[in-house]
Structure formats: C-alpha cells, structure tokens
mmCIF file of C-alpha atoms and ligand atoms in Angstrom:
data_model
loop_
_atom_site.group_PDB
_atom_site.id
_atom_site.type_symbol
_atom_site.label_atom_id
_atom_site.label_comp_id
_atom_site.label_asym_id
_atom_site.label_seq_id
_atom_site.Cartn_x
_atom_site.Cartn_y
_atom_site.Cartn_z
ATOM 1 C CA MET A 1 -24.314 20.463 19.755
ATOM 2 C CA SER A 2 -25.488 17.932 17.127
ATOM 3 C CA MET A 3 -24.067 14.400 17.134
ATOM 4 C CA LEU A 4 -22.102 15.167 13.971
ATOM 5 C CA ASP A 5 -20.381 18.049 15.789
ATOM 6 C CA VAL A 6 -19.680 15.800 18.788
ATOM 7 C CA LEU A 7 -18.113 13.083 16.654
ATOM 8 C CA ALA A 8 -16.131 15.556 14.543
ATOM 9 C CA ASN A 9 -14.523 16.861 17.741
ATOM 10 C CA HIS A 10 -11.062 15.314 17.869
ATOM 11 C CA HIS A 11 -11.046 15.510 21.667
ATOM 12 C CA THR A 12 -13.887 12.977 21.923
ATOM 13 C CA VAL A 13 -12.315 9.996 23.734
ATOM 14 C CA MET A 14 -13.565 6.474 23.006
ATOM 15 C CA MET A 15 -13.681 3.605 25.496
ATOM 16 C CA PRO A 16 -10.532 1.421 25.300
ATOM 17 C CA ASP A 17 -11.110 -2.076 23.879
ATOM 18 C CA GLU A 18 -10.010 -3.827 27.070
ATOM 19 C CA TYR A 19 -13.422 -2.994 28.653
ATOM 20 C CA LYS A 20 -15.139 -5.181 26.058
ATOM 21 C CA HIS A 21 -13.230 -8.207 27.355
ATOM 22 C CA ARG A 22 -13.884 -7.772 31.074
ATOM 23 C CA PHE A 23 -16.131 -10.240 32.890
ATOM 24 C CA VAL A 24 -19.647 -9.040 33.650
ATOM 25 C CA GLU A 25 -19.487 -10.079 37.325
ATOM 26 C CA GLU A 26 -16.201 -8.253 37.832
ATOM 27 C CA MET A 27 -17.607 -5.118 36.156
ATOM 28 C CA ARG A 28 -20.730 -5.198 38.340
ATOM 29 C CA GLU A 29 -18.610 -5.470 41.481
ATOM 30 C CA ARG A 30 -16.354 -2.603 40.419
ATOM 31 C CA VAL A 31 -19.360 -0.335 39.696
ATOM 32 C CA SER A 32 -20.888 -1.182 43.095
ATOM 33 C CA ASP A 33 -17.558 -0.541 44.871
ATOM 34 C CA ILE A 34 -17.054 2.838 43.204
ATOM 35 C CA LYS A 35 -20.658 3.864 43.958
ATOM 36 C CA ARG A 36 -20.159 2.865 47.608
ATOM 37 C CA ALA A 37 -16.846 4.744 47.855
ATOM 38 C CA TYR A 38 -18.222 7.970 46.363
ATOM 39 C CA GLY A 39 -21.627 7.893 48.136
ATOM 40 C CA GLU A 40 -23.598 11.110 47.586
ATOM 41 C CA LYS A 41 -20.726 12.666 45.631
ATOM 42 C CA LEU A 42 -21.797 10.498 42.702
ATOM 43 C CA PHE A 43 -25.296 10.578 41.200
ATOM 44 C CA ILE A 44 -26.472 8.251 38.420
ATOM 45 C CA PRO A 45 -29.802 9.185 36.823
ATOM 46 C CA GLY A 46 -31.162 6.707 34.260
ATOM 47 C CA HIS A 47 -33.819 7.239 31.598
ATOM 48 C CA HIS A 48 -36.518 4.536 31.361
ATOM 49 C CA TYR A 49 -35.205 3.416 27.941
ATOM 50 C CA GLN A 50 -31.798 2.370 29.323
ATOM 51 C CA LYS A 51 -30.789 -1.303 29.378
ATOM 52 C CA ASP A 52 -31.290 -3.355 32.567
ATOM 53 C CA GLU A 53 -27.508 -3.807 32.916
ATOM 54 C CA VAL A 54 -27.291 -0.023 33.419
ATOM 55 C CA ILE A 55 -30.631 0.685 35.136
ATOM 56 C CA GLN A 56 -29.696 -1.682 38.004
ATOM 57 C CA PHE A 57 -27.089 0.924 39.056
ATOM 58 C CA ALA A 58 -29.215 4.049 38.571
ATOM 59 C CA ASP A 59 -29.877 6.074 41.740
ATOM 60 C CA VAL A 60 -33.107 7.296 40.155
ATOM 61 C CA THR A 61 -35.008 6.492 36.985
ATOM 62 C CA GLY A 62 -37.449 8.783 35.254
ATOM 63 C CA ASP A 63 -38.908 10.328 32.126
ATOM 64 C CA SER A 64 -37.352 13.458 30.620
ATOM 65 C CA LEU A 65 -39.276 15.837 32.873
ATOM 66 C CA GLN A 66 -38.434 14.000 36.084
ATOM 67 C CA LEU A 67 -34.759 13.759 35.139
ATOM 68 C CA ALA A 68 -34.618 17.506 34.380
ATOM 69 C CA GLN A 69 -36.222 18.262 37.760
ATOM 70 C CA LEU A 70 -33.803 15.941 39.552
ATOM 71 C CA ALA A 71 -30.826 17.681 37.929
ATOM 72 C CA THR A 72 -32.078 20.977 39.389
ATOM 73 C CA ASP A 73 -32.745 19.515 42.852
ATOM 74 C CA ASN A 74 -29.507 17.583 43.410
ATOM 75 C CA GLN A 75 -26.944 19.903 45.011
ATOM 76 C CA LYS A 76 -24.686 17.305 46.650
ATOM 77 C CA ALA A 77 -23.249 15.271 43.792
ATOM 78 C CA GLU A 78 -19.893 16.346 42.350
ATOM 79 C CA TYR A 79 -20.317 13.937 39.434
ATOM 80 C CA ILE A 80 -23.589 13.298 37.607
ATOM 81 C CA VAL A 81 -23.091 10.270 35.366
ATOM 82 C CA PHE A 82 -26.060 10.608 33.040
ATOM 83 C CA CYS A 83 -27.395 7.350 31.630
ATOM 84 C CA GLY A 84 -29.533 8.607 28.778
ATOM 85 C CA VAL A 85 -28.850 10.509 25.566
ATOM 86 C CA HIS A 86 -26.836 13.624 24.732
ATOM 87 C CA PHE A 87 -29.647 16.222 24.893
ATOM 88 C CA MET A 88 -30.636 14.952 28.363
ATOM 89 C CA ALA A 89 -27.055 15.269 29.612
ATOM 90 C CA GLU A 90 -26.866 18.802 28.143
ATOM 91 C CA THR A 91 -30.064 19.705 30.005
ATOM 92 C CA ALA A 92 -28.635 18.263 33.239
ATOM 93 C CA ASP A 93 -25.463 20.309 32.746
ATOM 94 C CA MET A 94 -27.412 23.536 32.210
ATOM 95 C CA LEU A 95 -29.631 22.910 35.247
ATOM 96 C CA SER A 96 -26.889 21.733 37.596
ATOM 97 C CA LYS A 97 -24.666 23.909 39.782
ATOM 98 C CA GLN A 98 -21.162 25.218 39.014
ATOM 99 C CA HIS A 99 -19.389 22.644 41.204
ATOM 100 C CA GLN A 100 -21.103 19.686 39.486
ATOM 101 C CA GLN A 101 -19.737 17.885 36.464
ATOM 102 C CA VAL A 102 -22.065 16.020 34.084
ATOM 103 C CA LEU A 103 -20.601 12.998 32.280
ATOM 104 C CA LEU A 104 -22.170 10.985 29.444
ATOM 105 C CA PRO A 105 -20.710 7.431 29.313
ATOM 106 C CA ASP A 106 -20.726 7.291 25.490
ATOM 107 C CA MET A 107 -20.567 10.440 23.370
ATOM 108 C CA ARG A 108 -22.214 8.577 20.493
ATOM 109 C CA ALA A 109 -25.473 8.325 22.505
ATOM 110 C CA GLY A 110 -27.368 10.955 20.518
ATOM 111 C CA CYS A 111 -31.000 11.260 19.417
ATOM 112 C CA SER A 112 -31.798 11.279 15.706
ATOM 113 C CA MET A 113 -34.853 13.461 16.336
ATOM 114 C CA ALA A 114 -32.820 16.113 18.163
ATOM 115 C CA ASP A 115 -30.459 16.249 15.169
ATOM 116 C CA MET A 116 -33.366 17.102 12.832
ATOM 117 C CA ALA A 117 -33.191 20.785 13.843
ATOM 118 C CA ASN A 118 -30.000 22.849 13.822
ATOM 119 C CA LYS A 119 -29.230 26.503 14.430
ATOM 120 C CA LYS A 120 -28.851 27.458 10.766
ATOM 121 C CA GLN A 121 -32.189 25.854 9.908
ATOM 122 C CA THR A 122 -34.036 27.515 12.784
ATOM 123 C CA ASP A 123 -32.601 30.961 11.953
ATOM 124 C CA ARG A 124 -33.719 30.560 8.331
ATOM 125 C CA ALA A 125 -37.138 29.260 9.360
ATOM 126 C CA TRP A 126 -37.664 32.152 11.768
ATOM 127 C CA GLU A 127 -36.776 34.698 9.106
ATOM 128 C CA HIS A 128 -39.198 33.109 6.667
ATOM 129 C CA LEU A 129 -42.040 32.543 9.144
ATOM 130 C CA THR A 130 -41.892 35.999 10.726
ATOM 131 C CA SER A 131 -42.010 37.497 7.226
ATOM 132 C CA LEU A 132 -45.281 35.563 6.710
ATOM 133 C CA PHE A 133 -46.828 35.886 10.172
ATOM 134 C CA GLY A 134 -45.120 38.900 11.758
ATOM 135 C CA GLU A 135 -44.663 38.872 15.549
ATOM 136 C CA THR A 136 -47.489 36.395 16.169
ATOM 137 C CA ILE A 137 -45.407 33.219 16.735
ATOM 138 C CA LEU A 138 -44.094 31.735 19.987
ATOM 139 C CA PRO A 139 -41.530 28.916 19.525
ATOM 140 C CA LEU A 140 -41.690 25.811 21.714
ATOM 141 C CA THR A 141 -39.210 22.969 21.630
ATOM 142 C CA TYR A 142 -39.514 19.411 22.829
ATOM 143 C CA VAL A 143 -36.634 18.762 25.257
ATOM 144 C CA ASN A 144 -35.423 16.277 22.650
ATOM 145 C CA SER A 145 -33.425 19.045 20.979
ATOM 146 C CA THR A 146 -29.890 20.425 21.208
ATOM 147 C CA ALA A 147 -29.010 23.175 23.687
ATOM 148 C CA GLU A 148 -28.630 25.577 20.702
ATOM 149 C CA ILE A 149 -32.272 25.027 19.741
ATOM 150 C CA LYS A 150 -33.375 25.559 23.336
ATOM 151 C CA ALA A 151 -31.376 28.811 23.271
ATOM 152 C CA PHE A 152 -33.151 29.898 20.061
ATOM 153 C CA VAL A 153 -36.498 29.248 21.760
ATOM 154 C CA GLY A 154 -35.469 31.047 24.978
ATOM 155 C CA ARG A 155 -34.269 34.044 22.958
ATOM 156 C CA HIS A 156 -37.734 34.396 21.416
ATOM 157 C CA GLY A 157 -39.661 34.083 24.687
ATOM 158 C CA GLY A 158 -40.710 30.428 24.285
ATOM 159 C CA SER A 159 -40.408 27.303 26.384
ATOM 160 C CA THR A 160 -39.256 23.717 26.318
ATOM 161 C CA VAL A 161 -41.868 20.941 26.688
ATOM 162 C CA THR A 162 -41.715 17.257 27.535
ATOM 163 C CA SER A 163 -44.185 14.551 26.662
ATOM 164 C CA SER A 164 -45.654 14.784 30.195
ATOM 165 C CA ASN A 165 -46.351 18.535 30.245
ATOM 166 C CA ALA A 166 -46.865 19.345 26.547
ATOM 167 C CA LYS A 167 -50.569 20.197 26.943
ATOM 168 C CA LYS A 168 -49.925 22.561 29.821
ATOM 169 C CA VAL A 169 -47.099 24.332 27.968
ATOM 170 C CA LEU A 170 -49.136 24.718 24.767
ATOM 171 C CA GLU A 171 -52.022 26.211 26.750
ATOM 172 C CA TRP A 172 -49.572 28.667 28.318
ATOM 173 C CA ALA A 173 -48.121 29.490 24.886
ATOM 174 C CA PHE A 174 -51.562 30.312 23.443
ATOM 175 C CA THR A 175 -52.115 32.861 26.232
ATOM 176 C CA ARG A 176 -49.002 34.682 24.952
ATOM 177 C CA LYS A 177 -49.167 34.519 21.170
ATOM 178 C CA GLU A 178 -51.612 33.651 18.414
ATOM 179 C CA ARG A 179 -49.419 30.931 16.847
ATOM 180 C CA ILE A 180 -46.930 28.298 17.913
ATOM 181 C CA LEU A 181 -43.866 26.957 16.144
ATOM 182 C CA PHE A 182 -43.308 23.467 17.579
ATOM 183 C CA LEU A 183 -39.823 21.907 17.222
ATOM 184 C CA PRO A 184 -38.549 19.319 16.359
ATOM 185 C CA ASP A 185 -41.169 16.533 16.691
ATOM 186 C CA GLN A 186 -44.142 17.076 14.401
ATOM 187 C CA HIS A 187 -46.023 14.141 15.968
ATOM 188 C CA LEU A 188 -45.909 15.295 19.602
ATOM 189 C CA GLY A 189 -46.815 18.801 18.396
ATOM 190 C CA ARG A 190 -49.739 17.582 16.272
ATOM 191 C CA ASN A 191 -51.058 15.130 18.885
ATOM 192 C CA THR A 192 -50.949 17.716 21.660
ATOM 193 C CA ALA A 193 -52.478 20.583 19.670
ATOM 194 C CA PHE A 194 -55.257 18.241 18.439
ATOM 195 C CA ASP A 195 -56.037 17.230 22.047
ATOM 196 C CA LEU A 196 -56.388 20.926 22.855
ATOM 197 C CA GLY A 197 -58.989 21.320 20.095
ATOM 198 C CA VAL A 198 -56.863 22.708 17.229
ATOM 199 C CA PRO A 199 -58.168 21.059 14.023
ATOM 200 C CA LEU A 200 -55.623 19.462 11.669
ATOM 201 C CA GLU A 201 -56.379 22.046 8.943
ATOM 202 C CA GLN A 202 -55.079 24.753 11.255
ATOM 203 C CA MET A 203 -51.693 23.059 11.481
ATOM 204 C CA ALA A 204 -49.013 23.573 8.819
ATOM 205 C CA VAL A 205 -45.676 21.778 8.487
ATOM 206 C CA TRP A 206 -42.380 23.619 8.066
ATOM 207 C CA ASP A 207 -40.059 21.601 5.843
ATOM 208 C CA GLN A 208 -36.599 22.620 7.050
ATOM 209 C CA ILE A 209 -34.811 20.992 4.102
ATOM 210 C CA GLU A 210 -36.951 22.535 1.333
ATOM 211 C CA GLU A 211 -37.497 25.683 3.417
ATOM 212 C CA THR A 212 -41.204 25.741 2.654
ATOM 213 C CA LEU A 213 -44.414 25.878 4.623
ATOM 214 C CA ILE A 214 -46.695 22.982 3.726
ATOM 215 C CA THR A 215 -50.387 23.867 3.911
ATOM 216 C CA ASP A 216 -53.344 24.260 1.557
ATOM 217 C CA GLN A 217 -55.078 26.734 3.906
ATOM 218 C CA PRO A 218 -55.072 30.539 3.938
ATOM 219 C CA LEU A 219 -52.237 31.721 6.230
ATOM 220 C CA ASP A 220 -54.526 33.434 8.753
ATOM 221 C CA HIS A 221 -56.101 29.996 9.543
ATOM 222 C CA ILE A 222 -52.758 28.551 10.745
ATOM 223 C CA LYS A 223 -52.427 28.197 14.528
ATOM 224 C CA VAL A 224 -49.605 25.672 14.817
ATOM 225 C CA ILE A 225 -46.487 25.291 12.654
ATOM 226 C CA LEU A 226 -44.946 21.864 13.063
ATOM 227 C CA TRP A 227 -41.252 21.297 12.389
ATOM 228 C CA LYS A 228 -40.780 18.312 10.064
ATOM 229 C CA GLY A 229 -38.947 16.056 12.531
ATOM 230 C CA HIS A 230 -39.839 12.663 13.961
ATOM 231 C CA CYS A 231 -38.579 9.789 16.090
ATOM 232 C CA SER A 232 -37.477 6.900 13.897
ATOM 233 C CA VAL A 233 -38.188 4.435 16.736
ATOM 234 C CA HIS A 234 -41.798 5.528 17.340
ATOM 235 C CA GLU A 235 -42.669 5.944 13.650
ATOM 236 C CA LYS A 236 -42.256 2.169 13.353
ATOM 237 C CA PHE A 237 -45.587 1.622 15.139
ATOM 238 C CA THR A 238 -48.150 1.548 12.341
ATOM 239 C CA MET A 239 -51.891 1.266 11.704
ATOM 240 C CA LYS A 240 -51.230 -2.246 10.397
ATOM 241 C CA ASN A 241 -49.818 -3.174 13.852
ATOM 242 C CA ILE A 242 -52.969 -1.792 15.497
ATOM 243 C CA GLU A 243 -55.350 -3.561 13.087
ATOM 244 C CA GLU A 244 -53.572 -6.909 13.492
ATOM 245 C CA THR A 245 -53.440 -6.595 17.298
ATOM 246 C CA ARG A 246 -57.142 -5.750 17.560
ATOM 247 C CA LYS A 247 -58.082 -8.525 15.118
ATOM 248 C CA ARG A 248 -56.143 -11.085 17.162
ATOM 249 C CA ASP A 249 -57.493 -9.970 20.530
ATOM 250 C CA LEU A 250 -60.654 -7.903 21.055
ATOM 251 C CA ASP A 251 -59.910 -7.282 24.759
ATOM 252 C CA ILE A 252 -56.399 -5.944 24.405
ATOM 253 C CA GLN A 253 -55.786 -2.243 25.148
ATOM 254 C CA ILE A 254 -53.308 -0.220 23.155
ATOM 255 C CA LEU A 255 -51.064 2.266 24.967
ATOM 256 C CA VAL A 256 -48.557 4.363 22.995
ATOM 257 C CA HIS A 257 -46.061 7.227 23.384
ATOM 258 C CA PRO A 258 -47.191 10.540 21.782
ATOM 259 C CA GLU A 259 -44.122 10.476 19.479
ATOM 260 C CA CYS A 260 -46.143 7.954 17.414
ATOM 261 C CA THR A 261 -47.968 9.303 14.359
ATOM 262 C CA HIS A 262 -51.334 11.022 14.796
ATOM 263 C CA GLU A 263 -53.324 8.193 13.207
ATOM 264 C CA VAL A 264 -51.663 5.634 15.509
ATOM 265 C CA VAL A 265 -52.286 7.763 18.630
ATOM 266 C CA ARG A 266 -55.946 8.286 17.629
ATOM 267 C CA ALA A 267 -56.482 4.591 17.009
ATOM 268 C CA SER A 268 -54.949 3.671 20.386
ATOM 269 C CA ASP A 269 -56.786 3.566 23.717
ATOM 270 C CA LEU A 270 -54.314 5.731 25.637
ATOM 271 C CA SER A 271 -51.141 7.716 25.023
ATOM 272 C CA GLY A 272 -48.601 9.413 27.271
ATOM 273 C CA SER A 273 -44.997 9.790 28.413
ATOM 274 C CA THR A 274 -42.815 6.897 29.554
ATOM 275 C CA LYS A 275 -43.871 7.657 33.169
ATOM 276 C CA PHE A 276 -47.541 7.637 32.147
ATOM 277 C CA ILE A 277 -47.046 4.256 30.439
ATOM 278 C CA ILE A 278 -45.370 2.774 33.541
ATOM 279 C CA ASP A 279 -48.010 4.199 35.937
ATOM 280 C CA THR A 280 -50.903 3.026 33.741
ATOM 281 C CA ILE A 281 -49.700 -0.563 33.738
ATOM 282 C CA GLU A 282 -48.947 -0.444 37.486
ATOM 283 C CA GLN A 283 -52.523 0.622 38.200
ATOM 284 C CA ALA A 284 -54.130 -1.784 35.707
ATOM 285 C CA PRO A 285 -56.014 -4.806 37.151
ATOM 286 C CA ALA A 286 -54.456 -8.280 37.122
ATOM 287 C CA GLY A 287 -55.421 -10.180 34.003
ATOM 288 C CA SER A 288 -55.659 -7.040 31.834
ATOM 289 C CA LYS A 289 -54.008 -7.151 28.393
ATOM 290 C CA TRP A 290 -51.850 -4.421 26.852
ATOM 291 C CA ALA A 291 -49.981 -3.791 23.613
ATOM 292 C CA ILE A 292 -47.447 -1.019 24.186
ATOM 293 C CA GLY A 293 -46.003 1.266 21.525
ATOM 294 C CA THR A 294 -42.715 2.533 22.875
ATOM 295 C CA GLU A 295 -39.020 1.631 23.101
ATOM 296 C CA MET A 296 -38.220 -2.053 23.520
ATOM 297 C CA ASN A 297 -36.107 -1.969 26.710
ATOM 298 C CA LEU A 298 -38.954 -0.310 28.587
ATOM 299 C CA VAL A 299 -41.609 -2.686 27.216
ATOM 300 C CA LYS A 300 -39.480 -5.690 28.243
ATOM 301 C CA ARG A 301 -38.916 -4.253 31.751
ATOM 302 C CA ILE A 302 -42.638 -3.567 32.233
ATOM 303 C CA LYS A 303 -43.429 -7.115 31.061
ATOM 304 C CA GLY A 304 -40.914 -8.574 33.556
ATOM 305 C CA ARG A 305 -42.441 -6.598 36.445
ATOM 306 C CA HIS A 306 -46.084 -7.518 35.738
ATOM 307 C CA SER A 307 -46.349 -11.256 35.273
ATOM 308 C CA ASP A 308 -50.036 -11.037 36.377
ATOM 309 C CA LYS A 309 -50.866 -8.979 33.236
ATOM 310 C CA HIS A 310 -50.420 -9.718 29.560
ATOM 311 C CA ILE A 311 -47.916 -7.262 28.067
ATOM 312 C CA GLU A 312 -46.656 -7.242 24.493
ATOM 313 C CA SER A 313 -44.986 -4.799 22.103
ATOM 314 C CA LEU A 314 -47.392 -3.237 19.601
ATOM 315 C CA ASN A 315 -44.827 -4.049 16.941
ATOM 316 C CA PRO A 316 -43.333 -7.532 17.521
ATOM 317 C CA ASP A 317 -40.378 -6.739 15.203
ATOM 318 C CA MET A 318 -39.449 -3.624 17.137
ATOM 319 C CA CYS A 319 -35.805 -2.652 17.688
ATOM 320 C CA PRO A 320 -34.596 -0.727 20.732
ATOM 321 C CA CYS A 321 -33.474 2.917 20.468
ATOM 322 C CA LEU A 322 -29.952 2.239 19.191
ATOM 323 C CA THR A 323 -28.455 5.437 20.556
ATOM 324 C CA MET A 324 -29.904 4.930 24.073
ATOM 325 C CA ASN A 325 -28.426 1.429 23.891
ATOM 326 C CA ARG A 326 -24.901 2.720 23.392
ATOM 327 C CA ILE A 327 -24.717 3.197 27.148
ATOM 328 C CA ASP A 328 -23.866 -0.233 28.515
ATOM 329 C CA LEU A 329 -22.133 -1.700 31.557
ATOM 330 C CA PRO A 330 -18.584 -1.388 30.102
ATOM 331 C CA HIS A 331 -19.142 2.311 29.270
ATOM 332 C CA LEU A 332 -20.595 2.982 32.716
ATOM 333 C CA LEU A 333 -17.621 1.330 34.407
ATOM 334 C CA TRP A 334 -15.137 3.120 32.131
ATOM 335 C CA THR A 335 -16.683 6.478 33.129
ATOM 336 C CA LEU A 336 -16.666 5.642 36.845
ATOM 337 C CA GLU A 337 -13.041 4.443 36.715
ATOM 338 C CA SER A 338 -12.078 7.674 34.912
ATOM 339 C CA ILE A 339 -13.510 9.635 37.881
ATOM 340 C CA GLU A 340 -11.505 7.438 40.240
ATOM 341 C CA LYS A 341 -8.329 8.167 38.260
ATOM 342 C CA GLY A 342 -9.034 11.896 38.454
ATOM 343 C CA GLU A 343 -9.382 12.159 34.657
ATOM 344 C CA PRO A 344 -13.158 12.142 34.016
ATOM 345 C CA VAL A 345 -14.228 11.253 30.466
ATOM 346 C CA GLY A 346 -17.402 12.232 28.607
ATOM 347 C CA SER A 347 -17.731 15.679 30.151
ATOM 348 C CA ILE A 348 -20.730 17.662 28.866
ATOM 349 C CA GLN A 349 -20.233 21.398 29.052
ATOM 350 C CA VAL A 350 -22.668 23.643 27.243
ATOM 351 C CA HIS A 351 -21.202 27.039 26.350
ATOM 352 C CA GLU A 352 -22.274 29.705 28.855
ATOM 353 C CA ASP A 353 -23.884 31.992 26.235
ATOM 354 C CA ILE A 354 -26.041 29.123 25.000
ATOM 355 C CA THR A 355 -26.815 28.055 28.581
ATOM 356 C CA LYS A 356 -28.027 31.537 29.489
ATOM 357 C CA GLU A 357 -30.657 31.622 26.716
ATOM 358 C CA ALA A 358 -31.583 27.928 26.909
ATOM 359 C CA LEU A 359 -32.249 28.336 30.650
ATOM 360 C CA LEU A 360 -34.914 30.933 29.841
ATOM 361 C CA ALA A 361 -36.793 28.260 27.881
ATOM 362 C CA LEU A 362 -36.184 25.505 30.472
ATOM 363 C CA ASN A 363 -37.225 27.729 33.364
ATOM 364 C CA ASN A 364 -40.420 28.809 31.592
ATOM 365 C CA MET A 365 -41.316 25.109 31.554
ATOM 366 C CA LEU A 366 -40.114 24.235 35.059
ATOM 367 C CA HIS A 367 -41.981 27.191 36.622
ATOM 368 C CA LEU A 368 -45.292 26.058 35.127
ATOM 369 C CA LYS A 369 -46.743 24.014 38.000
HETATM 370 P P1 LIG B 401 -40.196 10.706 27.903
HETATM 371 O O1 LIG B 401 -40.136 12.173 28.178
HETATM 372 O O2 LIG B 401 -41.609 10.206 27.813
HETATM 373 O O3 LIG B 401 -39.362 9.955 28.872
HETATM 374 O O4 LIG B 401 -39.635 10.445 26.436
HETATM 375 C C1 LIG B 401 -38.320 10.713 26.062
HETATM 376 C C2 LIG B 401 -37.994 10.116 24.768
HETATM 377 O O5 LIG B 401 -36.923 10.287 24.225
HETATM 378 C C3 LIG B 401 -39.001 9.330 24.117
HETATM 379 O O6 LIG B 401 -38.500 8.864 22.910
HETATM 380 FE FE1 LIG B 402 -34.589 10.102 20.353
HETATM 381 FE FE2 LIG B 402 -36.538 8.470 19.543
HETATM 382 FE FE3 LIG B 402 -34.430 7.474 20.860
HETATM 383 FE FE4 LIG B 402 -36.280 8.983 22.128
HETATM 384 S S1 LIG B 402 -36.577 6.957 21.219
HETATM 385 S S2 LIG B 402 -34.057 9.150 22.332
HETATM 386 S S3 LIG B 402 -36.793 10.444 20.501
HETATM 387 S S4 LIG B 402 -34.401 8.472 18.820
#
C-alpha cells in the first residue's frame, strides 16, 4: 500500500494530542513498565535511522536485511511494534506468524522512494518491456518498496534485495535471465550492477511517468533496466560535498550508503548498508577521520559512540529522513498503551493474496546464503 492509500483510509487513527503534552520522564517510565510487564510477548525492532529517544527502547536494532531476518526468527512475541517505516513493517507482517500482530507507531512513517513505484506503473512497464525484450527479464526489487511491488516481482520469478545483499542477488538473477529490471532505486541498481562489471552503457532507465525507456544504445546491448526512483535523503550528498571535504582534509575517508548517486559512490572510499557503515567505523583505528553520507540520526549516533575518531556528516546541512522521524517517544508510548487497553493501533495487515506472491520474492532472497 502506498502512503497516499494509507492516509486516504478513513480508519487510520491518529495519536491523540494529549501525548504531545506528557512529560518525557513519565513517558520513558511508562514505556519501560509496559515492556517489563509484557516481557517476550512484546518485541520492538528498531531501524538504525530511528531517533535515540526510540532506539533506547528497541530490543534489537539492525539494517533492513537483519530486521527482515529477525521478523522470521521471532516466534514468541504476540506484538511486534516496528520502529521503522511502512514497507519494513509490511515485510515484518508478511514474514511473521499468524498469531503475531505487527504495529507501526505512526502510519505516516512512509518512504518516498517506495512510493515511486506502484502497481499500475509496474504492470504498464512490464507490458512495454516484455514487448521489447520478450521473456529475457527478471525483476528485482529493493525491499524499500510496497508489498504490491514485491508481489509483482514474486509473480515473475524475481527476488527482493537489500543494500547488504544486492550483489549476491544480482549475481543469482543473472544465472536465471539475460536482463534485470531493478525497482525502485536506480542508484542502488546502478551502483551494484557496475560493481559486478556491467558498464553504464549497458544500463537503461525506465521512466515510469513518461513510460519510456531511456537509452542511446541498441536494445540487445541492455543488461539492466533501472526504475527511475531515488531516495531524496541520499541524493542530497553531492560531488561538491566530496570536493570540499577532500580539499579541507586530505586524510579524511568518505563512507556512503549505496543509495547515493553513482558519481558520489565512485568518488567515495567505501560504500555499504547501514550495518556496513556501523561496522566499518567500529573497526577503524582510533584517530581515523570519516565523513559519512547517510541519514543524520545514524551519523550522530555513530559520532557519539566513537569519541576517539573524527566523525562528520558528508553534507553539514543534512536533514534527517523525515518519515523515519515520525516515530517518536509519544507515538511509541501511545502504541504500547493501546496494546495494554486491548485496542491495538497501527496494525499492519497485508492482504493474503499479496502476501503469498510477495513471499516468493522475499524467500528467494532469504534462502540465498
Ligand atoms: P539499510 O538496508 O542499509 O538499513 O537501508 C535502509 C534504508 O532505508 C536506507 O535509506
Ligand atoms: Fe526511504 Fe530514503 Fe528514508 Fe531510507 S532514507 S526510508 S530510502 S526516504
């Protein structure tokens, strides 16, 4: 479901205003008490981009791949209060068991990239692309996509990918078909295919608004078709940021997320998922200097944990991911109190027909060891 669909749904309940006026200390105590009372019946996964005020209560933190795996592994929790964005909660719902209920503390916590591909657009694209390339295409989708898009991919034999396993999944895809359609993030698709040796000329872009394939190459040269989507947070890291950082400090190393543009990733020293970024800094020697190109909450947290290293954001004017930030302490408490009252709010329930096909794509990814 896209965020527009979620917000158009009249049953979407918003947090009452009184939560905005509660004292922070009191809210923290209430969250701790409820967590203690529910024990293993309540599970709170938190994505690395969540605010500290939420992360402090997460039972586990992780990147998208780890959180998907945890949703499959946890059998005990009755309630999974997912601190992340809508597509992650949908994935958790599809991978969890029948007796488990997934709740998202704020229904407005979407992902603008995930909303750049919808069912109608993918159906049209598939019709057009298969008329050009026949049966030679395998679709892959970044997990940052709606359950409907995952179902489209599952239906056509493809797989989901995350930023930590994209290379492995693309390699698998090329053993099955000649071409890949990569949704919805053109940058992760381009960066990964390039790392695997596919030259830029062999990649075309599908413009889902104009319904055209952008390339100046003969069609039989095309190996990868990139959906024209992007992350508005990561596109804000630019070549100018890299040039200024390097000019200011020759020793600094630049580490970015692969949702950044291809030129930024190529001009950086290293790139990888949020887990890769965290691990790299953990293993770096004291005194080393890093400019990091990813979401602000994570950069700040890494900086706070490593006072022996110099850490800065690659873009000093960077904003956090606004949708991730919608989950805050009041929304977390509101959700936990709704469980206590026996009237859980923010329930994420993907339709069973969509779940069935989307699971084909998710399982293709999860079974690739
Ligand atoms: P990770 O899979 O690296 O955690 O990234 C998720 C995401 O949304 C990055 O913008
Ligand atoms: Fe989506 Fe970008 Fe936010 Fe990640 S950082 S959740 S891709 S908008």
